[in-house]
JSON list of C-alpha atoms in Angstrom, two decimals:
[
{"chain": "W", "resi": 1, "resn": "ALA", "atom": "CA", "xyz": [-13.67, -23.52, 3.45]},
{"chain": "W", "resi": 2, "resn": "GLN", "atom": "CA", "xyz": [-14.49, -21.09, 0.70]},
{"chain": "W", "resi": 3, "resn": "ARG", "atom": "CA", "xyz": [-12.56, -17.90, 1.15]},
{"chain": "W", "resi": 4, "resn": "VAL", "atom": "CA", "xyz": [-11.58, -14.73, -0.67]},
{"chain": "W", "resi": 5, "resn": "THR", "atom": "CA", "xyz": [-8.40, -12.95, 0.31]},
{"chain": "W", "resi": 6, "resn": "GLN", "atom": "CA", "xyz": [-7.36, -9.45, -0.64]},
{"chain": "W", "resi": 7, "resn": "PRO", "atom": "CA", "xyz": [-3.92, -9.06, 0.90]},
{"chain": "W", "resi": 8, "resn": "GLU", "atom": "CA", "xyz": [-3.65, -5.28, 0.59]},
{"chain": "W", "resi": 9, "resn": "LYS", "atom": "CA", "xyz": [-5.86, -3.02, 2.70]},
{"chain": "W", "resi": 10, "resn": "LEU", "atom": "CA", "xyz": [-4.52, 0.07, 0.97]},
{"chain": "W", "resi": 11, "resn": "LEU", "atom": "CA", "xyz": [-2.88, 0.58, -2.38]},
{"chain": "W", "resi": 12, "resn": "SER", "atom": "CA", "xyz": [-1.55, 3.98, -3.26]},
{"chain": "W", "resi": 13, "resn": "VAL", "atom": "CA", "xyz": [-0.33, 4.84, -6.78]},
{"chain": "W", "resi": 14, "resn": "PHE", "atom": "CA", "xyz": [0.28, 7.95, -8.84]},
{"chain": "W", "resi": 15, "resn": "LYS", "atom": "CA", "xyz": [-1.93, 8.96, -11.73]},
{"chain": "W", "resi": 16, "resn": "GLY", "atom": "CA", "xyz": [-0.85, 7.23, -14.91]},
{"chain": "W", "resi": 17, "resn": "ALA", "atom": "CA", "xyz": [0.83, 4.34, -13.11]},
{"chain": "W", "resi": 18, "resn": "PRO", "atom": "CA", "xyz": [-0.29, 0.75, -13.58]},
{"chain": "W", "resi": 19, "resn": "VAL", "atom": "CA", "xyz": [-2.38, -0.73, -10.83]},
{"chain": "W", "resi": 20, "resn": "GLU", "atom": "CA", "xyz": [-3.01, -4.31, -9.76]},
{"chain": "W", "resi": 21, "resn": "LEU", "atom": "CA", "xyz": [-5.37, -5.21, -6.96]},
{"chain": "W", "resi": 22, "resn": "LYS", "atom": "CA", "xyz": [-4.79, -8.74, -5.79]},
{"chain": "W", "resi": 23, "resn": "CYS", "atom": "CA", "xyz": [-7.46, -11.32, -5.08]},
{"chain": "W", "resi": 24, "resn": "ASN", "atom": "CA", "xyz": [-6.93, -14.96, -4.18]},
{"chain": "W", "resi": 25, "resn": "TYR", "atom": "CA", "xyz": [-9.63, -17.49, -3.49]},
{"chain": "W", "resi": 26, "resn": "SER", "atom": "CA", "xyz": [-10.17, -21.00, -2.25]},
{"chain": "W", "resi": 27, "resn": "TYR", "atom": "CA", "xyz": [-13.14, -22.87, -3.64]},
{"chain": "W", "resi": 28, "resn": "SER", "atom": "CA", "xyz": [-14.16, -26.44, -4.38]},
{"chain": "W", "resi": 29, "resn": "GLY", "atom": "CA", "xyz": [-15.52, -26.43, -7.89]},
{"chain": "W", "resi": 30, "resn": "SER", "atom": "CA", "xyz": [-15.70, -23.94, -10.73]},
{"chain": "W", "resi": 31, "resn": "PRO", "atom": "CA", "xyz": [-15.75, -20.47, -9.22]},
{"chain": "W", "resi": 32, "resn": "GLU", "atom": "CA", "xyz": [-17.69, -17.49, -10.41]},
{"chain": "W", "resi": 33, "resn": "LEU", "atom": "CA", "xyz": [-15.84, -14.33, -9.44]},
{"chain": "W", "resi": 34, "resn": "PHE", "atom": "CA", "xyz": [-16.67, -10.65, -9.39]},
{"chain": "W", "resi": 35, "resn": "TRP", "atom": "CA", "xyz": [-15.15, -7.30, -8.62]},
{"chain": "W", "resi": 36, "resn": "TYR", "atom": "CA", "xyz": [-17.36, -4.75, -6.90]},
{"chain": "W", "resi": 37, "resn": "VAL", "atom": "CA", "xyz": [-16.41, -1.11, -6.36]},
{"chain": "W", "resi": 38, "resn": "GLN", "atom": "CA", "xyz": [-17.59, 1.51, -3.92]},
{"chain": "W", "resi": 39, "resn": "TYR", "atom": "CA", "xyz": [-16.80, 5.13, -4.74]},
{"chain": "W", "resi": 40, "resn": "SER", "atom": "CA", "xyz": [-16.97, 7.71, -1.97]},
{"chain": "W", "resi": 41, "resn": "ARG", "atom": "CA", "xyz": [-20.56, 8.30, -0.85]},
{"chain": "W", "resi": 42, "resn": "GLN", "atom": "CA", "xyz": [-21.92, 5.88, -3.45]},
{"chain": "W", "resi": 43, "resn": "ARG", "atom": "CA", "xyz": [-23.38, 2.44, -3.23]},
{"chain": "W", "resi": 44, "resn": "LEU", "atom": "CA", "xyz": [-21.50, -0.77, -3.81]},
{"chain": "W", "resi": 45, "resn": "GLN", "atom": "CA", "xyz": [-21.73, -1.63, -7.49]},
{"chain": "W", "resi": 46, "resn": "LEU", "atom": "CA", "xyz": [-20.59, -4.35, -9.82]},
{"chain": "W", "resi": 47, "resn": "LEU", "atom": "CA", "xyz": [-17.44, -3.51, -11.75]},
{"chain": "W", "resi": 48, "resn": "LEU", "atom": "CA", "xyz": [-16.94, -6.72, -13.69]},
{"chain": "W", "resi": 49, "resn": "ARG", "atom": "CA", "xyz": [-17.43, -10.47, -13.60]},
{"chain": "W", "resi": 50, "resn": "HIS", "atom": "CA", "xyz": [-15.02, -13.06, -14.91]},
{"chain": "W", "resi": 51, "resn": "ILE", "atom": "CA", "xyz": [-17.48, -14.84, -17.16]},
{"chain": "W", "resi": 52, "resn": "SER", "atom": "CA", "xyz": [-18.03, -11.64, -19.14]},
{"chain": "W", "resi": 53, "resn": "ARG", "atom": "CA", "xyz": [-14.34, -11.26, -19.95]},
{"chain": "W", "resi": 54, "resn": "GLU", "atom": "CA", "xyz": [-14.91, -7.57, -20.57]},
{"chain": "W", "resi": 55, "resn": "SER", "atom": "CA", "xyz": [-13.05, -4.38, -19.76]},
{"chain": "W", "resi": 56, "resn": "ILE", "atom": "CA", "xyz": [-14.90, -1.83, -17.68]},
{"chain": "W", "resi": 57, "resn": "LYS", "atom": "CA", "xyz": [-13.45, 1.67, -17.16]},
{"chain": "W", "resi": 58, "resn": "GLY", "atom": "CA", "xyz": [-10.15, 0.27, -18.40]},
{"chain": "W", "resi": 59, "resn": "PHE", "atom": "CA", "xyz": [-10.08, -2.47, -15.77]},
{"chain": "W", "resi": 60, "resn": "THR", "atom": "CA", "xyz": [-9.64, -6.13, -16.61]},
{"chain": "W", "resi": 61, "resn": "ALA", "atom": "CA", "xyz": [-9.43, -9.25, -14.48]},
{"chain": "W", "resi": 62, "resn": "ASP", "atom": "CA", "xyz": [-8.35, -12.70, -15.53]},
{"chain": "W", "resi": 63, "resn": "LEU", "atom": "CA", "xyz": [-9.24, -15.83, -13.66]},
{"chain": "W", "resi": 64, "resn": "ASN", "atom": "CA", "xyz": [-6.15, -17.96, -13.06]},
{"chain": "W", "resi": 65, "resn": "LYS", "atom": "CA", "xyz": [-7.36, -21.31, -11.76]},
{"chain": "W", "resi": 66, "resn": "GLY", "atom": "CA", "xyz": [-3.84, -22.63, -11.32]},
{"chain": "W", "resi": 67, "resn": "GLU", "atom": "CA", "xyz": [-2.91, -19.80, -8.98]},
{"chain": "W", "resi": 68, "resn": "THR", "atom": "CA", "xyz": [-6.49, -19.42, -7.69]},
{"chain": "W", "resi": 69, "resn": "SER", "atom": "CA", "xyz": [-6.32, -15.72, -8.37]},
{"chain": "W", "resi": 70, "resn": "PHE", "atom": "CA", "xyz": [-8.51, -13.05, -9.93]},
{"chain": "W", "resi": 71, "resn": "HIS", "atom": "CA", "xyz": [-6.39, -9.92, -9.87]},
{"chain": "W", "resi": 72, "resn": "LEU", "atom": "CA", "xyz": [-7.82, -6.62, -11.08]},
{"chain": "W", "resi": 73, "resn": "LYS", "atom": "CA", "xyz": [-5.59, -4.60, -13.38]},
{"chain": "W", "resi": 74, "resn": "LYS", "atom": "CA", "xyz": [-5.52, -1.26, -15.10]},
{"chain": "W", "resi": 75, "resn": "PRO", "atom": "CA", "xyz": [-2.57, -0.02, -17.14]},
{"chain": "W", "resi": 76, "resn": "PHE", "atom": "CA", "xyz": [-2.97, 3.68, -16.36]},
{"chain": "W", "resi": 77, "resn": "ALA", "atom": "CA", "xyz": [-4.69, 4.68, -13.14]},
{"chain": "W", "resi": 78, "resn": "GLN", "atom": "CA", "xyz": [-6.86, 7.80, -13.00]},
{"chain": "W", "resi": 79, "resn": "GLU", "atom": "CA", "xyz": [-7.75, 9.90, -9.95]},
{"chain": "W", "resi": 80, "resn": "GLU", "atom": "CA", "xyz": [-11.39, 8.95, -10.37]},
{"chain": "W", "resi": 81, "resn": "ASP", "atom": "CA", "xyz": [-10.44, 5.29, -9.82]},
{"chain": "W", "resi": 82, "resn": "SER", "atom": "CA", "xyz": [-9.89, 6.04, -6.14]},
{"chain": "W", "resi": 83, "resn": "ALA", "atom": "CA", "xyz": [-12.39, 3.82, -4.29]},
{"chain": "W", "resi": 84, "resn": "MET", "atom": "CA", "xyz": [-12.84, 0.65, -2.26]},
{"chain": "W", "resi": 85, "resn": "TYR", "atom": "CA", "xyz": [-12.60, -2.50, -4.34]},
{"chain": "W", "resi": 86, "resn": "TYR", "atom": "CA", "xyz": [-14.06, -5.82, -3.25]},
{"chain": "W", "resi": 87, "resn": "CYS", "atom": "CA", "xyz": [-13.40, -9.19, -4.79]},
{"chain": "W", "resi": 88, "resn": "ALA", "atom": "CA", "xyz": [-16.29, -11.64, -4.41]},
{"chain": "W", "resi": 89, "resn": "LEU", "atom": "CA", "xyz": [-16.92, -15.30, -5.09]},
{"chain": "W", "resi": 90, "resn": "GLN", "atom": "CA", "xyz": [-20.31, -16.85, -5.70]},
{"chain": "W", "resi": 91, "resn": "ASP", "atom": "CA", "xyz": [-20.47, -19.95, -3.52]},
{"chain": "W", "resi": 92, "resn": "TYR", "atom": "CA", "xyz": [-22.72, -22.43, -5.28]},
{"chain": "W", "resi": 93, "resn": "ASN", "atom": "CA", "xyz": [-21.81, -25.02, -2.65]},
{"chain": "W", "resi": 94, "resn": "GLN", "atom": "CA", "xyz": [-23.79, -22.90, -0.18]},
{"chain": "W", "resi": 95, "resn": "GLY", "atom": "CA", "xyz": [-26.79, -21.76, -2.14]},
{"chain": "W", "resi": 96, "resn": "GLY", "atom": "CA", "xyz": [-25.08, -19.17, -4.27]},
{"chain": "W", "resi": 97, "resn": "LYS", "atom": "CA", "xyz": [-24.28, -16.58, -1.62]},
{"chain": "W", "resi": 98, "resn": "LEU", "atom": "CA", "xyz": [-21.53, -14.08, -2.34]},
{"chain": "W", "resi": 99, "resn": "ILE", "atom": "CA", "xyz": [-18.38, -14.29, -0.24]},
{"chain": "W", "resi": 100, "resn": "PHE", "atom": "CA", "xyz": [-16.50, -11.01, -0.18]},
{"chain": "W", "resi": 101, "resn": "GLY", "atom": "CA", "xyz": [-12.88, -10.24, 0.47]},
{"chain": "W", "resi": 102, "resn": "GLN", "atom": "CA", "xyz": [-12.00, -7.59, 3.03]},
{"chain": "W", "resi": 103, "resn": "GLY", "atom": "CA", "xyz": [-11.55, -4.97, 0.36]},
{"chain": "W", "resi": 104, "resn": "THR", "atom": "CA", "xyz": [-8.66, -2.87, -0.91]},
{"chain": "W", "resi": 105, "resn": "GLU", "atom": "CA", "xyz": [-8.73, 0.89, -0.80]},
{"chain": "W", "resi": 106, "resn": "LEU", "atom": "CA", "xyz": [-7.18, 2.30, -3.94]},
{"chain": "W", "resi": 107, "resn": "SER", "atom": "CA", "xyz": [-5.84, 5.82, -3.71]},
{"chain": "W", "resi": 108, "resn": "VAL", "atom": "CA", "xyz": [-4.67, 7.45, -6.94]},
{"chain": "W", "resi": 109, "resn": "LYS", "atom": "CA", "xyz": [-2.61, 10.56, -6.32]},
{"chain": "W", "resi": 110, "resn": "PRO", "atom": "CA", "xyz": [-2.19, 13.40, -8.82]},
{"chain": "I", "resi": 1, "resn": "LYS", "atom": "CA", "xyz": [-35.30, 2.16, -13.40]},
{"chain": "I", "resi": 2, "resn": "ALA", "atom": "CA", "xyz": [-35.21, 3.00, -9.71]},
{"chain": "I", "resi": 3, "resn": "GLY", "atom": "CA", "xyz": [-32.46, 1.35, -7.75]},
{"chain": "I", "resi": 4, "resn": "VAL", "atom": "CA", "xyz": [-32.63, -0.63, -4.53]},
{"chain": "I", "resi": 5, "resn": "THR", "atom": "CA", "xyz": [-34.11, 1.52, -1.79]},
{"chain": "I", "resi": 6, "resn": "GLN", "atom": "CA", "xyz": [-33.39, 1.00, 1.88]},
{"chain": "I", "resi": 7, "resn": "THR", "atom": "CA", "xyz": [-35.11, 2.75, 4.75]},
{"chain": "I", "resi": 8, "resn": "PRO", "atom": "CA", "xyz": [-34.30, 4.25, 7.09]},
{"chain": "I", "resi": 9, "resn": "ARG", "atom": "CA", "xyz": [-30.78, 5.46, 6.25]},
{"chain": "I", "resi": 10, "resn": "TYR", "atom": "CA", "xyz": [-29.79, 5.82, 9.89]},
{"chain": "I", "resi": 11, "resn": "LEU", "atom": "CA", "xyz": [-31.01, 4.27, 13.13]},
{"chain": "I", "resi": 12, "resn": "ILE", "atom": "CA", "xyz": [-29.92, 4.65, 16.72]},
{"chain": "I", "resi": 13, "resn": "LYS", "atom": "CA", "xyz": [-31.16, 2.06, 19.18]},
{"chain": "I", "resi": 14, "resn": "THR", "atom": "CA", "xyz": [-30.26, 0.96, 22.67]},
{"chain": "I", "resi": 15, "resn": "ARG", "atom": "CA", "xyz": [-29.24, -2.50, 23.78]},
{"chain": "I", "resi": 16, "resn": "GLY", "atom": "CA", "xyz": [-32.11, -4.90, 24.20]},
{"chain": "I", "resi": 17, "resn": "GLN", "atom": "CA", "xyz": [-34.38, -3.15, 21.73]},
{"chain": "I", "resi": 18, "resn": "GLN", "atom": "CA", "xyz": [-35.42, -4.57, 18.41]},
{"chain": "I", "resi": 19, "resn": "VAL", "atom": "CA", "xyz": [-35.24, -3.00, 14.97]},
{"chain": "I", "resi": 20, "resn": "THR", "atom": "CA", "xyz": [-36.78, -3.51, 11.54]},
{"chain": "I", "resi": 21, "resn": "LEU", "atom": "CA", "xyz": [-35.04, -2.49, 8.34]},
{"chain": "I", "resi": 22, "resn": "SER", "atom": "CA", "xyz": [-36.79, -2.26, 5.00]},
{"chain": "I", "resi": 23, "resn": "CYS", "atom": "CA", "xyz": [-35.65, -2.89, 1.44]},
{"chain": "I", "resi": 24, "resn": "SER", "atom": "CA", "xyz": [-37.43, -2.29, -1.85]},
{"chain": "I", "resi": 25, "resn": "PRO", "atom": "CA", "xyz": [-35.72, -4.13, -4.71]},
{"chain": "I", "resi": 26, "resn": "ILE", "atom": "CA", "xyz": [-35.40, -3.08, -8.31]},
{"chain": "I", "resi": 27, "resn": "SER", "atom": "CA", "xyz": [-38.68, -3.62, -10.12]},
{"chain": "I", "resi": 28, "resn": "GLY", "atom": "CA", "xyz": [-38.82, -7.16, -11.48]},
{"chain": "I", "resi": 29, "resn": "HIS", "atom": "CA", "xyz": [-36.13, -8.51, -9.17]},
{"chain": "I", "resi": 30, "resn": "ARG", "atom": "CA", "xyz": [-37.38, -11.41, -7.10]},
{"chain": "I", "resi": 31, "resn": "SER", "atom": "CA", "xyz": [-34.24, -12.17, -5.11]},
{"chain": "I", "resi": 32, "resn": "VAL", "atom": "CA", "xyz": [-33.29, -10.03, -2.12]},
{"chain": "I", "resi": 33, "resn": "SER", "atom": "CA", "xyz": [-30.14, -10.59, -0.08]},
{"chain": "I", "resi": 34, "resn": "TRP", "atom": "CA", "xyz": [-28.98, -8.94, 3.11]},
{"chain": "I", "resi": 35, "resn": "TYR", "atom": "CA", "xyz": [-25.40, -8.30, 4.17]},
{"chain": "I", "resi": 36, "resn": "GLN", "atom": "CA", "xyz": [-23.83, -6.88, 7.29]},
{"chain": "I", "resi": 37, "resn": "GLN", "atom": "CA", "xyz": [-20.80, -4.65, 6.80]},
{"chain": "I", "resi": 38, "resn": "THR", "atom": "CA", "xyz": [-18.44, -3.85, 9.67]},
{"chain": "I", "resi": 39, "resn": "PRO", "atom": "CA", "xyz": [-14.84, -2.59, 9.72]},
{"chain": "I", "resi": 40, "resn": "GLY", "atom": "CA", "xyz": [-13.64, -5.75, 11.44]},
{"chain": "I", "resi": 41, "resn": "GLN", "atom": "CA", "xyz": [-15.56, -8.48, 9.62]},
{"chain": "I", "resi": 42, "resn": "GLY", "atom": "CA", "xyz": [-16.17, -6.83, 6.27]},
{"chain": "I", "resi": 43, "resn": "LEU", "atom": "CA", "xyz": [-19.21, -7.87, 4.26]},
{"chain": "I", "resi": 44, "resn": "GLN", "atom": "CA", "xyz": [-20.97, -10.91, 5.67]},
{"chain": "I", "resi": 45, "resn": "PHE", "atom": "CA", "xyz": [-23.99, -12.65, 4.20]},
{"chain": "I", "resi": 46, "resn": "LEU", "atom": "CA", "xyz": [-27.10, -12.71, 6.36]},
{"chain": "I", "resi": 47, "resn": "PHE", "atom": "CA", "xyz": [-29.78, -14.32, 4.22]},
{"chain": "I", "resi": 48, "resn": "GLU", "atom": "CA", "xyz": [-31.46, -14.40, 0.83]},
{"chain": "I", "resi": 49, "resn": "TYR", "atom": "CA", "xyz": [-35.12, -14.46, -0.05]},
{"chain": "I", "resi": 50, "resn": "PHE", "atom": "CA", "xyz": [-36.66, -15.49, -3.34]},
{"chain": "I", "resi": 51, "resn": "SER", "atom": "CA", "xyz": [-40.39, -15.42, -4.03]},
{"chain": "I", "resi": 52, "resn": "GLU", "atom": "CA", "xyz": [-41.18, -14.99, -0.34]},
{"chain": "I", "resi": 53, "resn": "THR", "atom": "CA", "xyz": [-39.07, -17.99, 0.72]},
{"chain": "I", "resi": 54, "resn": "GLN", "atom": "CA", "xyz": [-35.76, -17.93, 2.52]},
{"chain": "I", "resi": 55, "resn": "ARG", "atom": "CA", "xyz": [-33.41, -19.60, 0.08]},
{"chain": "I", "resi": 56, "resn": "ASN", "atom": "CA", "xyz": [-30.15, -19.25, 1.92]},
{"chain": "I", "resi": 57, "resn": "LYS", "atom": "CA", "xyz": [-28.92, -18.25, 5.36]},
{"chain": "I", "resi": 58, "resn": "GLY", "atom": "CA", "xyz": [-25.59, -17.14, 6.76]},
{"chain": "I", "resi": 59, "resn": "ASN", "atom": "CA", "xyz": [-24.02, -17.84, 10.12]},
{"chain": "I", "resi": 60, "resn": "PHE", "atom": "CA", "xyz": [-25.85, -15.35, 12.26]},
{"chain": "I", "resi": 61, "resn": "PRO", "atom": "CA", "xyz": [-27.79, -15.99, 15.47]},
{"chain": "I", "resi": 62, "resn": "GLY", "atom": "CA", "xyz": [-31.54, -16.43, 15.44]},
{"chain": "I", "resi": 63, "resn": "ARG", "atom": "CA", "xyz": [-31.97, -12.83, 16.62]},
{"chain": "I", "resi": 64, "resn": "PHE", "atom": "CA", "xyz": [-31.54, -11.92, 12.96]},
{"chain": "I", "resi": 65, "resn": "SER", "atom": "CA", "xyz": [-34.56, -12.72, 10.86]},
{"chain": "I", "resi": 66, "resn": "GLY", "atom": "CA", "xyz": [-36.16, -11.54, 7.69]},
{"chain": "I", "resi": 67, "resn": "ARG", "atom": "CA", "xyz": [-39.08, -11.92, 5.41]},
{"chain": "I", "resi": 68, "resn": "GLN", "atom": "CA", "xyz": [-40.15, -11.08, 1.90]},
{"chain": "I", "resi": 69, "resn": "PHE", "atom": "CA", "xyz": [-43.54, -9.94, 0.75]},
{"chain": "I", "resi": 70, "resn": "SER", "atom": "CA", "xyz": [-45.43, -10.79, -2.40]},
{"chain": "I", "resi": 71, "resn": "ASN", "atom": "CA", "xyz": [-44.25, -7.56, -4.05]},
{"chain": "I", "resi": 72, "resn": "SER", "atom": "CA", "xyz": [-40.63, -8.68, -3.37]},
{"chain": "I", "resi": 73, "resn": "ARG", "atom": "CA", "xyz": [-40.06, -6.00, -0.74]},
{"chain": "I", "resi": 74, "resn": "SER", "atom": "CA", "xyz": [-38.11, -7.36, 2.18]},
{"chain": "I", "resi": 75, "resn": "GLU", "atom": "CA", "xyz": [-37.68, -6.59, 5.84]},
{"chain": "I", "resi": 76, "resn": "MET", "atom": "CA", "xyz": [-34.95, -7.57, 8.21]},
{"chain": "I", "resi": 77, "resn": "ASN", "atom": "CA", "xyz": [-35.47, -7.72, 11.95]},
{"chain": "I", "resi": 78, "resn": "VAL", "atom": "CA", "xyz": [-32.93, -7.83, 14.73]},
{"chain": "I", "resi": 79, "resn": "SER", "atom": "CA", "xyz": [-34.21, -8.54, 18.22]},
{"chain": "I", "resi": 80, "resn": "THR", "atom": "CA", "xyz": [-32.50, -8.01, 21.56]},
{"chain": "I", "resi": 81, "resn": "LEU", "atom": "CA", "xyz": [-29.91, -5.70, 20.07]},
{"chain": "I", "resi": 82, "resn": "GLU", "atom": "CA", "xyz": [-26.29, -5.95, 21.19]},
{"chain": "I", "resi": 83, "resn": "LEU", "atom": "CA", "xyz": [-23.53, -3.40, 20.85]},
{"chain": "I", "resi": 84, "resn": "GLY", "atom": "CA", "xyz": [-21.85, -5.66, 18.29]},
{"chain": "I", "resi": 85, "resn": "ASP", "atom": "CA", "xyz": [-24.84, -5.36, 15.99]},
{"chain": "I", "resi": 86, "resn": "SER", "atom": "CA", "xyz": [-23.77, -1.83, 15.12]},
{"chain": "I", "resi": 87, "resn": "ALA", "atom": "CA", "xyz": [-23.05, -1.99, 11.41]},
{"chain": "I", "resi": 88, "resn": "LEU", "atom": "CA", "xyz": [-24.08, -0.95, 7.95]},
{"chain": "I", "resi": 89, "resn": "TYR", "atom": "CA", "xyz": [-26.79, -3.31, 6.70]},
{"chain": "I", "resi": 90, "resn": "LEU", "atom": "CA", "xyz": [-26.89, -3.68, 2.96]},
{"chain": "I", "resi": 91, "resn": "CYS", "atom": "CA", "xyz": [-29.70, -5.04, 0.88]},
{"chain": "I", "resi": 92, "resn": "ALA", "atom": "CA", "xyz": [-29.14, -6.28, -2.65]},
{"chain": "I", "resi": 93, "resn": "SER", "atom": "CA", "xyz": [-31.53, -7.49, -5.29]},
{"chain": "I", "resi": 94, "resn": "SER", "atom": "CA", "xyz": [-31.12, -9.55, -8.41]},
{"chain": "I", "resi": 95, "resn": "LEU", "atom": "CA", "xyz": [-33.18, -11.32, -10.99]},
{"chain": "I", "resi": 96, "resn": "GLY", "atom": "CA", "xyz": [-32.24, -14.72, -9.72]},
{"chain": "I", "resi": 97, "resn": "GLY", "atom": "CA", "xyz": [-28.89, -14.72, -7.96]},
{"chain": "I", "resi": 98, "resn": "SER", "atom": "CA", "xyz": [-26.31, -12.54, -9.65]},
{"chain": "I", "resi": 99, "resn": "PRO", "atom": "CA", "xyz": [-25.16, -9.98, -10.24]},
{"chain": "I", "resi": 100, "resn": "LEU", "atom": "CA", "xyz": [-26.28, -8.16, -7.14]},
{"chain": "I", "resi": 101, "resn": "HIS", "atom": "CA", "xyz": [-27.52, -4.58, -7.15]},
{"chain": "I", "resi": 102, "resn": "PHE", "atom": "CA", "xyz": [-26.97, -2.94, -3.78]},
{"chain": "I", "resi": 103, "resn": "GLY", "atom": "CA", "xyz": [-28.84, -0.27, -1.90]},
{"chain": "I", "resi": 104, "resn": "ASN", "atom": "CA", "xyz": [-27.17, 2.55, 0.03]},
{"chain": "I", "resi": 105, "resn": "GLY", "atom": "CA", "xyz": [-27.60, 0.69, 3.29]},
{"chain": "I", "resi": 106, "resn": "THR", "atom": "CA", "xyz": [-29.01, 1.38, 6.73]},
{"chain": "I", "resi": 107, "resn": "ARG", "atom": "CA", "xyz": [-26.48, 2.51, 9.33]},
{"chain": "I", "resi": 108, "resn": "LEU", "atom": "CA", "xyz": [-27.48, 0.99, 12.67]},
{"chain": "I", "resi": 109, "resn": "THR", "atom": "CA", "xyz": [-25.87, 2.25, 15.85]},
{"chain": "I", "resi": 110, "resn": "VAL", "atom": "CA", "xyz": [-26.57, 0.42, 19.10]},
{"chain": "I", "resi": 111, "resn": "THR", "atom": "CA", "xyz": [-25.76, 2.29, 22.31]}
]
């Protein structure tokens, strides 16, 4: 079955430290993967998608098909990065719906 | 451009009642998806509508239904409410599938 796993419910780092939010997936076919972010009191919003291969707010994510992973990384965390992060997979085997991981809460301490 | 608008923001209902949630997508977006968010299950896909037709459906009981109007606005209905239906219901719109633009959600509490 298609699945997205985010093994960490909470990740706490200090400002300026590197951060890596893990995401693993299982999918039959070529996956399309996304990271969504939800800041406090704000709506869920797209952070980045793997096909764009871009860096948003200093975050990058590389799709590793061999390890079936799509980890989100940032070299120097900022306090304003504190939020809930969701990894999502677009399941074209089931009409294109998004399958979300359980989310990781990132807390960046001063 | 105005974002996705969901009304109402909060609802309190009792078991056995029914409820209707509304979603206005971003102008020009023809696809509307609904998700249920709970602490235990996370974000789960309910259904997607495109040009007034249900294009995809998640694994929810028939008590959950929806529809889309010609102006792309969508409604979601839950009948015979159960305590377990308490959740944040999120609507998202897109041009044709991705990426999704989410609304702020409707917080439904069933007592």
